[in-house]
Coordinates of C-alpha atoms and ligand atoms in Angstrom, one line a residue:
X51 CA 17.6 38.5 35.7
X52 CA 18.7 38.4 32.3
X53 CA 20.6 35.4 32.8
X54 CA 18.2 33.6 34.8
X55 CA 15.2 34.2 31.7
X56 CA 18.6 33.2 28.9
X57 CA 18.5 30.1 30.8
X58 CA 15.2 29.5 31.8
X59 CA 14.8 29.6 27.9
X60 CA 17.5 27.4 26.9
X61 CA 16.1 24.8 29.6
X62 CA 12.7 24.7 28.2
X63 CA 13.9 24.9 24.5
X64 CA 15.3 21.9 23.1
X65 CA 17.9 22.9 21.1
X66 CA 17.3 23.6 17.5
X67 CA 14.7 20.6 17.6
X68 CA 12.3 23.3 15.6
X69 CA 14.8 23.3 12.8
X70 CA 15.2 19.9 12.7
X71 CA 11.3 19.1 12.7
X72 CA 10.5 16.6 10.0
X73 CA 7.1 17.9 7.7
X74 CA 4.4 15.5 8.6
X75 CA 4.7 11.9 7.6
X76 CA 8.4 12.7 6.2
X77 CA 11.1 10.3 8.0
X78 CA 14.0 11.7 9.4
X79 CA 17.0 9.6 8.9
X80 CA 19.6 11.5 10.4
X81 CA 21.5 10.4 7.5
X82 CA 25.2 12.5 8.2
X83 CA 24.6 13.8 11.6
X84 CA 27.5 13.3 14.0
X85 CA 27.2 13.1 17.6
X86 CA 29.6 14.5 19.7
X87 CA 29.9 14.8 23.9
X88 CA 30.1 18.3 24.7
X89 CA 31.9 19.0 28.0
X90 CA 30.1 21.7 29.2
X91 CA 31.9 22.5 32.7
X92 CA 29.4 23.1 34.7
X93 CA 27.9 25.5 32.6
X94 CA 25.6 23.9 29.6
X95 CA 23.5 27.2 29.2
X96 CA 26.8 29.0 27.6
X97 CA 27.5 25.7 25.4
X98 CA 23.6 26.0 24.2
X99 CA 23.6 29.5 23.2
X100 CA 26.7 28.8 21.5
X101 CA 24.9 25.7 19.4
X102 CA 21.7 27.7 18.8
X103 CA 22.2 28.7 15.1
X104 CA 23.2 25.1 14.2
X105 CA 20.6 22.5 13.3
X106 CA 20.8 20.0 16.5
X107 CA 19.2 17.5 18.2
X108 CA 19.7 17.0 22.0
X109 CA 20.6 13.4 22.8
X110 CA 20.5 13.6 26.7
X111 CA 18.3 15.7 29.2
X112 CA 21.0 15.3 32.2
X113 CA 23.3 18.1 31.0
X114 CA 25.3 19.6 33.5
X115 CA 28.5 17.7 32.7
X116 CA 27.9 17.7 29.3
X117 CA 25.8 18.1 26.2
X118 CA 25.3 14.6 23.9
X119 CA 24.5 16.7 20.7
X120 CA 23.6 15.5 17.1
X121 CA 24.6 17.6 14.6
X122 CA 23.6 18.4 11.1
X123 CA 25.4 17.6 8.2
X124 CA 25.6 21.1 7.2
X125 CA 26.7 22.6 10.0
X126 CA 29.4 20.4 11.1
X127 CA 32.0 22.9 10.2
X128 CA 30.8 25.7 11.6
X129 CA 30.7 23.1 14.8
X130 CA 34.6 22.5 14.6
X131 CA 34.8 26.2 13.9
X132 CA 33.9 27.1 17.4
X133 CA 36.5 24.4 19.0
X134 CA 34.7 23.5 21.9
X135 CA 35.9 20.6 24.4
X136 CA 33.8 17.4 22.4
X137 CA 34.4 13.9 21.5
X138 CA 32.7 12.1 19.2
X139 CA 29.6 9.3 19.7
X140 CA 28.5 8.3 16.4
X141 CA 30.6 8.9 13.4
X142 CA 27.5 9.1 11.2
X143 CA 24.1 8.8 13.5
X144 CA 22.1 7.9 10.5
X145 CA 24.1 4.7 9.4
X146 CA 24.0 3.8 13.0
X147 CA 20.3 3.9 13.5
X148 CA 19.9 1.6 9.9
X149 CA 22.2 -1.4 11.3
X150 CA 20.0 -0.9 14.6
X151 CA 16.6 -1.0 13.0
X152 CA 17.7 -4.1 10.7
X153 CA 13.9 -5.9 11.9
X154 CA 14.0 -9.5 12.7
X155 CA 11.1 -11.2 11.4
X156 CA 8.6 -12.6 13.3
X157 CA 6.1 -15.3 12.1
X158 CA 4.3 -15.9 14.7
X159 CA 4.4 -19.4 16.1
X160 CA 1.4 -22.1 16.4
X161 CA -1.3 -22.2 18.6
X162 CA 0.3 -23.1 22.0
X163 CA 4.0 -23.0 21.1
X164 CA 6.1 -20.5 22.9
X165 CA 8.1 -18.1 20.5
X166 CA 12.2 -18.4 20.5
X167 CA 15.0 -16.5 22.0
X168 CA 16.0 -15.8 19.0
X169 CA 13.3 -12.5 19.7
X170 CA 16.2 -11.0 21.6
X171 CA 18.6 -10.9 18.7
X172 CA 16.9 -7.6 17.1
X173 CA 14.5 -5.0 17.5
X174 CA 11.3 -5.7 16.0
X175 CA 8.6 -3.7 14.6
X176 CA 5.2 -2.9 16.3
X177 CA 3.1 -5.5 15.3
X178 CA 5.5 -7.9 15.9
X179 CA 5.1 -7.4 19.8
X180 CA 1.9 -7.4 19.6
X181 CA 2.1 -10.8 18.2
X182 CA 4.9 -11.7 20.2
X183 CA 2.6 -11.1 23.1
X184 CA -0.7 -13.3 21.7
X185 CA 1.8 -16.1 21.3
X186 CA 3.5 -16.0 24.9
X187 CA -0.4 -15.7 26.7
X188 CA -1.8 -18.3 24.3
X189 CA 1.1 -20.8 25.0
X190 CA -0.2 -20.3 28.8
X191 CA -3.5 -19.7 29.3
X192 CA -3.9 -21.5 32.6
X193 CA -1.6 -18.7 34.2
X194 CA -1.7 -15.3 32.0
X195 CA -3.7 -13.3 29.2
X196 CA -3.8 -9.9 27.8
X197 CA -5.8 -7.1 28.9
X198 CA -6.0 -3.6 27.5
X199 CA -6.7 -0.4 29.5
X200 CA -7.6 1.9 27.0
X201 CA -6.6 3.9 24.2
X202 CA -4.1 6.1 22.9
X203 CA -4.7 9.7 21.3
X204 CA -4.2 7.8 17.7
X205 CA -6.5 4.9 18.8
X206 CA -4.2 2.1 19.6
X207 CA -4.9 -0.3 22.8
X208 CA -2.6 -0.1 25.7
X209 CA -2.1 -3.6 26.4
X210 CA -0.6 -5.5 29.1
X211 CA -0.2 -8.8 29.9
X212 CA -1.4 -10.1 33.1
X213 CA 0.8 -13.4 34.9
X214 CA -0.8 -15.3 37.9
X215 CA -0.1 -18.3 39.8
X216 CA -1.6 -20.9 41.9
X217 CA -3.7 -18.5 44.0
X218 CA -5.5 -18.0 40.8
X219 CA -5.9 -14.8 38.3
X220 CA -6.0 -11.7 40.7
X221 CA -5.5 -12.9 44.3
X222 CA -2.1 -11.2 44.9
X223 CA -0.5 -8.0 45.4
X224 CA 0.4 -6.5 42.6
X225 CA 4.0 -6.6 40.0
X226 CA 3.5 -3.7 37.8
X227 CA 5.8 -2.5 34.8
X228 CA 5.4 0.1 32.5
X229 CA 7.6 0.0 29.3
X230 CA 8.8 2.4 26.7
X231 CA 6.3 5.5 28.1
X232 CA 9.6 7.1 26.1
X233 CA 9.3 6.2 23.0
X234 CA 12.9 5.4 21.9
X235 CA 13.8 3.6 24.6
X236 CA 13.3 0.3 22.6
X237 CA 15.4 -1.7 24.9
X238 CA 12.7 -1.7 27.6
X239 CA 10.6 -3.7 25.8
X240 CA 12.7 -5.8 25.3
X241 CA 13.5 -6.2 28.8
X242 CA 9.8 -6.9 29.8
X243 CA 9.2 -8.9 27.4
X244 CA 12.4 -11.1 28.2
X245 CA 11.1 -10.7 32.1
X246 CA 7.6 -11.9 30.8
X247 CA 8.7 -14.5 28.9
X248 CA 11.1 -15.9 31.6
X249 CA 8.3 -16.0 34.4
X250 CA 6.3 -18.2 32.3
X251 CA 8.8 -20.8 30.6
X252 CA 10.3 -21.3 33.8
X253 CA 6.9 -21.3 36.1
X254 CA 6.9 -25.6 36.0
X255 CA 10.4 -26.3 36.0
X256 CA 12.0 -23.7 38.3
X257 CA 10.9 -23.7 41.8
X258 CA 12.2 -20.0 42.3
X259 CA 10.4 -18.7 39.6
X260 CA 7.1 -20.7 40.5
X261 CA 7.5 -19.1 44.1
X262 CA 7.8 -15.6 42.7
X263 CA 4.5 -16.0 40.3
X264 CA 2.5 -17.5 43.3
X265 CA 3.8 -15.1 45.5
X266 CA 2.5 -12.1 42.9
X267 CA 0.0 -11.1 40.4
X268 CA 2.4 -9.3 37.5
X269 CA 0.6 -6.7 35.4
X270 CA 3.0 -6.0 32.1
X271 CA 2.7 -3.5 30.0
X272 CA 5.4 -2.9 27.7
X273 CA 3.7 -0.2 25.5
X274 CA 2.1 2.3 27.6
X275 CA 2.9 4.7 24.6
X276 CA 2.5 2.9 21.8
X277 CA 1.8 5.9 19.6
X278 CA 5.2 7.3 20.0
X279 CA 6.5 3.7 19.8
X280 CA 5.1 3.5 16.1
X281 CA 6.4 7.0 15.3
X282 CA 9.9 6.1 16.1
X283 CA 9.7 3.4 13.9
X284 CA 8.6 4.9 11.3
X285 CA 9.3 8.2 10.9
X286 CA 12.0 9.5 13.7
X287 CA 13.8 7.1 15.9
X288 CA 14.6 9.4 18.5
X289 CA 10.9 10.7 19.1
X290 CA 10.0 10.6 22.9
X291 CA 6.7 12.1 23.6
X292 CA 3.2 10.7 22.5
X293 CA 1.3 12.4 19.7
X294 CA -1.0 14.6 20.8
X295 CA -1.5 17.9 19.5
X296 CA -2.6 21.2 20.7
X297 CA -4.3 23.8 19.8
X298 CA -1.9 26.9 19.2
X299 CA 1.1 24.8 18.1
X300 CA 2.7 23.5 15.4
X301 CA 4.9 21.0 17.6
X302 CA 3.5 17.4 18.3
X303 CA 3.8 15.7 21.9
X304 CA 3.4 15.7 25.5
X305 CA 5.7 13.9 27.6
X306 CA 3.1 11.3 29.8
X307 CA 5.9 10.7 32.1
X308 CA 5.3 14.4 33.6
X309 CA 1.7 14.6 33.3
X310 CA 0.8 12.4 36.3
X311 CA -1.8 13.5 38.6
X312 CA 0.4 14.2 41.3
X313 CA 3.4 17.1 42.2
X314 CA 2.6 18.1 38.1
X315 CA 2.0 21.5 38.9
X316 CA 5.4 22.3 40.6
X317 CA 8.1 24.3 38.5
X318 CA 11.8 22.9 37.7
X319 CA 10.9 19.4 37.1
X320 CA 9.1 19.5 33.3
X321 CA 8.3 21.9 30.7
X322 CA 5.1 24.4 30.1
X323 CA 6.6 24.8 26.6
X324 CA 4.8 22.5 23.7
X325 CA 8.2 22.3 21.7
X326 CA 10.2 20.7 24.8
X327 CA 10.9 17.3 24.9
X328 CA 9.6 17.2 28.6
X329 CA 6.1 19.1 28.1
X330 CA 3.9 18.2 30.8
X331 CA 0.5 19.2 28.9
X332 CA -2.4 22.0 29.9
X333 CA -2.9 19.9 32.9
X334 CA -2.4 17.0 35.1
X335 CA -3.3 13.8 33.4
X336 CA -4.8 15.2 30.1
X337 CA -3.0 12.6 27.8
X338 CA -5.4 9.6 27.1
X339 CA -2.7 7.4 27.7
X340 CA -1.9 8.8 31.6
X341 CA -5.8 8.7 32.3
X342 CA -5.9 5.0 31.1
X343 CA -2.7 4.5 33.3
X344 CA -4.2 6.0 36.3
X345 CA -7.6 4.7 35.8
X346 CA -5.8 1.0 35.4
X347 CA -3.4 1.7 38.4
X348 CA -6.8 2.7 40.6
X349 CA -8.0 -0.8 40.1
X350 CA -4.9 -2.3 41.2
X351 CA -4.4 -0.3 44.3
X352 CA -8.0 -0.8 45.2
X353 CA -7.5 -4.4 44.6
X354 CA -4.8 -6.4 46.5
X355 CA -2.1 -3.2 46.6
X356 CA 0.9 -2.7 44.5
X357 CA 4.2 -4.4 45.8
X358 CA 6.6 -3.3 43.3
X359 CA 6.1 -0.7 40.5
X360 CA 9.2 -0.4 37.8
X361 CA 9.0 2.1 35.5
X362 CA 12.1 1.0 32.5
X363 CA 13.5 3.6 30.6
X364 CA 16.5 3.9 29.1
X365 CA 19.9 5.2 29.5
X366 CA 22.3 5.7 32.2
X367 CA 22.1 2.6 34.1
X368 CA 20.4 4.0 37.4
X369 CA 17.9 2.3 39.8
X370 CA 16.0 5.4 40.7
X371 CA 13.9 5.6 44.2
X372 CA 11.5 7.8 44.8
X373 CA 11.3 11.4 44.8
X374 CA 11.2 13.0 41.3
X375 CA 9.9 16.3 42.8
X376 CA 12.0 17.2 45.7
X377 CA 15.7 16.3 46.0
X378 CA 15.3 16.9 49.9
X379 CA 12.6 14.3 49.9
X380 CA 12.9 10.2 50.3
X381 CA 10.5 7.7 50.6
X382 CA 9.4 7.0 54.5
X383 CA 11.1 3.7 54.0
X384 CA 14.1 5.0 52.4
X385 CA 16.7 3.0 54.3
X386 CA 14.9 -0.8 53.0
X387 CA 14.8 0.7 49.4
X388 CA 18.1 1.3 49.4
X389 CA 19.0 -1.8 50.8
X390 CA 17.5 -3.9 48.1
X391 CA 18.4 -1.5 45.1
X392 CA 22.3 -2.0 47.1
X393 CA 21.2 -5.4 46.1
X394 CA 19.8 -5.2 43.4
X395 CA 22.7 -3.6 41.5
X396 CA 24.9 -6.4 43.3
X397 CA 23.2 -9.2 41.3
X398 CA 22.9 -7.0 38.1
X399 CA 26.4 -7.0 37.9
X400 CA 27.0 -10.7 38.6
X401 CA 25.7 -11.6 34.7
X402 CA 28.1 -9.0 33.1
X403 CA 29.6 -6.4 34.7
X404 CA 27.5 -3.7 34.2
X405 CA 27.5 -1.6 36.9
X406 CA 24.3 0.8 37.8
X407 CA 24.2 3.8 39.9
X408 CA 21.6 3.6 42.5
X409 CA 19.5 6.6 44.8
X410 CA 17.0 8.9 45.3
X411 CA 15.7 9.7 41.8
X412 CA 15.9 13.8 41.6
X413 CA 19.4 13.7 44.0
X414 CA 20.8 11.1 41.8
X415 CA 19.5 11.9 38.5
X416 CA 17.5 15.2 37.6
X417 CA 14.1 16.8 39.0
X418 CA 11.1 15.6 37.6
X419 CA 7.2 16.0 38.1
X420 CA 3.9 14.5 37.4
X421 CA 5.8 11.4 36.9
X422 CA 4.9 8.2 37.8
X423 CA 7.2 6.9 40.4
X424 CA 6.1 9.6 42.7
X425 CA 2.4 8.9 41.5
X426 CA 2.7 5.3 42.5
X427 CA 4.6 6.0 46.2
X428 CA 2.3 8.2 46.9
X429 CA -0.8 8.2 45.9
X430 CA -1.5 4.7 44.9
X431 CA 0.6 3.3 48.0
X432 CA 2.9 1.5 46.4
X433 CA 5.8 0.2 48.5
X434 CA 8.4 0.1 46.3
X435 CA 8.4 2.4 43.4
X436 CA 11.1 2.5 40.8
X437 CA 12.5 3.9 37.7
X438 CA 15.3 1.7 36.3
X439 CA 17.1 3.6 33.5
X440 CA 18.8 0.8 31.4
X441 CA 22.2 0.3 28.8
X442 CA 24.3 1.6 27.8
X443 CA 25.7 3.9 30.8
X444 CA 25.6 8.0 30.3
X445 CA 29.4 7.8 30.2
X446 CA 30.3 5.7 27.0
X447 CA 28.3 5.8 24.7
X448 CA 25.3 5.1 22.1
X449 CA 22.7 6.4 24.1
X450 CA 18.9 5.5 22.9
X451 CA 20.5 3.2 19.8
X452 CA 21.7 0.3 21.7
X453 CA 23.4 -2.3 19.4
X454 CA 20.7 -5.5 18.7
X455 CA 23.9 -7.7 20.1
X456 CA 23.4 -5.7 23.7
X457 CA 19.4 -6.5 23.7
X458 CA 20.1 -10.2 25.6
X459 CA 22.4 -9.1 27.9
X460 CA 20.7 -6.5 28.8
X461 CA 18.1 -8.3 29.1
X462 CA 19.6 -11.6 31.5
X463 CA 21.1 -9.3 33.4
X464 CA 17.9 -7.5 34.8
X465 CA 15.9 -11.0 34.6
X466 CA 18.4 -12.2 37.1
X467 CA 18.0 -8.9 39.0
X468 CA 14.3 -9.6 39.2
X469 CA 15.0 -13.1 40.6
X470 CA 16.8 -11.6 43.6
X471 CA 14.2 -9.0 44.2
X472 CA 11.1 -10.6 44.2
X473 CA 11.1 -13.3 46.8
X474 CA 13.0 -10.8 49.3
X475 CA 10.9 -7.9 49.0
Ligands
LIG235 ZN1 12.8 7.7 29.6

């Protein structure tokens, strides 16, 4: 019992995050922190009792192998002091989040023109997508534009970008993405964006590519938390949630990837606690940005269907199938998504290398609920429902900071994914 409540605790707790809370509008720049892989054999809620009094910050939320733990500056010695099996990840976390978050510039381009790849040699800062994104519809207006579904708690438009074909705007079933719901997954915007970018430079010179935007209508949207987005930029770049408060807490943040209207009430697979990383809210879809993501997803399913949902996070390199909520549970065509993620990973891996793990998403993975995979299987119908957790891989590692000179491979390699998937699905 007393265990099971030490535990239960520990899950729901991130570690130390309290102590390493920023005051408001301060930035945290994790100047000094090292980042080490715990090994935890098989037993992480030992490893996490032992970290408690440190000031840490969890890097990873798949932990039964081991703990990927930034550590304070201050307490590094009493870290080697308790000699447990670690390596290290970052040398110094802080300088390795400043060579990340060097900003390429973005001018904007003239009215038509279609920005450069040179986009996919850095991050970029908020506004600079949002440009980014005004350039790439206006350059095609015959076959795309933006749309926004609503707002975020801090008032910002979700926006998306909708891509058509020759059937004409909205005739098709439906390509959905959602991007960087986690807020320091920056590499999935990237990814859609390249994606985005890709099906409409190519659309009049590729005859693949112009049979894969007939064939669909793609609905893009590469912010569907653009509130956390912003706060990682500029205040703490490993901020996940979005920015709601609630009454009867200090901590910020409710995870919109477990507060979807559907399995959210089950136990195991998010947090009831406000401080945890993966707090699911007071109930089912009461984040403005999930009611403007299910509202939006209605529409689609009511519309011409949704063929293919993919939700990209990052890291691990997984192609997760549904379920989230049961790892006894599969989707009723199970045996045809596995087929095509089989395949999937196959072509991933003919750009690079990189190798992705593919299966069941709470088997292969962890549990989750009220998140939107399972949302879209089951309740808006979709018939293929993904999560694809991007670079690097859980195993090497720089986990959330991915180098800028990673951001175009990572970025090819999925694009050419996308061209074997589509016209076979
Ligand atoms: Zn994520």
């Amino acid at each position: 019992m007393k265990l099971t409540s030490i535990v239960t605790q520990l899950l729901l707790a991130p570690l130390a995050l309290a102590a390493a809370a920023p005051k408001v509008n301060q930035k945290i720049t994790y100047d000094g922190y090292k980042v080490f892989r715990i090994s935890t054999h098989h037993d992480a809620a030992i490893v996490k009792d032992l970290l408690k009094p440190l000031t840490t910050v969890a890097m990873n939320l798949k932990d039964e192998e081991h703990l990927d733990v930034a550590i304070a500056p201050q307490d590094l010695d009493a870290f080697d002091a308790l000699n447990l099996d670690a390596e290290v990840l970052h040398e110094d976390l802080g300088s390795d989040i400043k060579a990340e978050s060097k900003f390429g510039t973005y001018g904007g381009v003239s009215a038509r023109a279609v920005p450069s790849l040179t986009w996919w040699n850095s991050y970029h800062a908020y506004a600079d997508h949002i440009t980014f994104y005004n350039d790439l519809a206006g350059a095609f207006p015959n076959n795309s534009e933006i749309f926004n579904i609503g707002t975020s708690v801090q008032g910002r438009q979700i926006f998306g970008l909708h891509i058509w074909g020759s059937g004409g705007k909205g005739s098709k079933p439906a390509v959905y993405f959602h991007g960087t719901v986690h807020a320091r997954e920056w590499i999935s915007a990237k990814v859609v964006e390249y994606i985005s970018y890709q099906l409409l430079t190519q659309y009049s010179t590729d005859l693949a590519v112009m049979a894969i935007v007939d064939k669909y209508d793609f609905y893009i949207l590469p912010f569907v938390n653009p509130d956390g987005f912003v706060y990682s930029q500029t205040n703490d770049r490993l901020w996940r949630k979005n920015r709601q408060t609630r009454s009867g807490s200090s901590c910020v943040g409710t995870d919109i990837n477990r507060n979807w209207p559907y399995k959210w009430s089950l136990t195991g697979g998010a947090s009831t606690n406000k401080c945890s990383e993966t707090y699911k809210g007071q109930a089912a879809s009461d984040t403005p940005e999930n009611a403007a993501l299910v509202a939006f997803t209605t529409t689609l399913k009511n519309s011409h269907g949704i063929k293919l949902y993919i939700d990209w996070h990052s890291f691990g390199q997984y192609i997760l199938l549904p379920y989230g909520y049961d790892c006894t549970q599969v989707a009723a065509n199970n045996a045809q998504q596995t087929t095509l993620a089989i395949g999937l990973k196959t072509r991933i891996a003919l750009s690079y290398g990189t190798q992705f793990t593919y299966g069941p998403s709470c088997s292969t993975l962890y549990k989750t609920t009220g998140s939107s995979a399972d949302y879209m299987t089951d309740v808006a119908l979709t018939e293929f429902a993904w999560t694809i957790e991007l670079r690097p891989t859980g195993s090497s590692s720089s986990g959330f900071i991915l180098p800028p000179a990673q951001i175009l491979p990572s970025s090819i390699e999925q694009w050419e994914g996308m061209k074997y998937l589509l016209p076979i699905m």
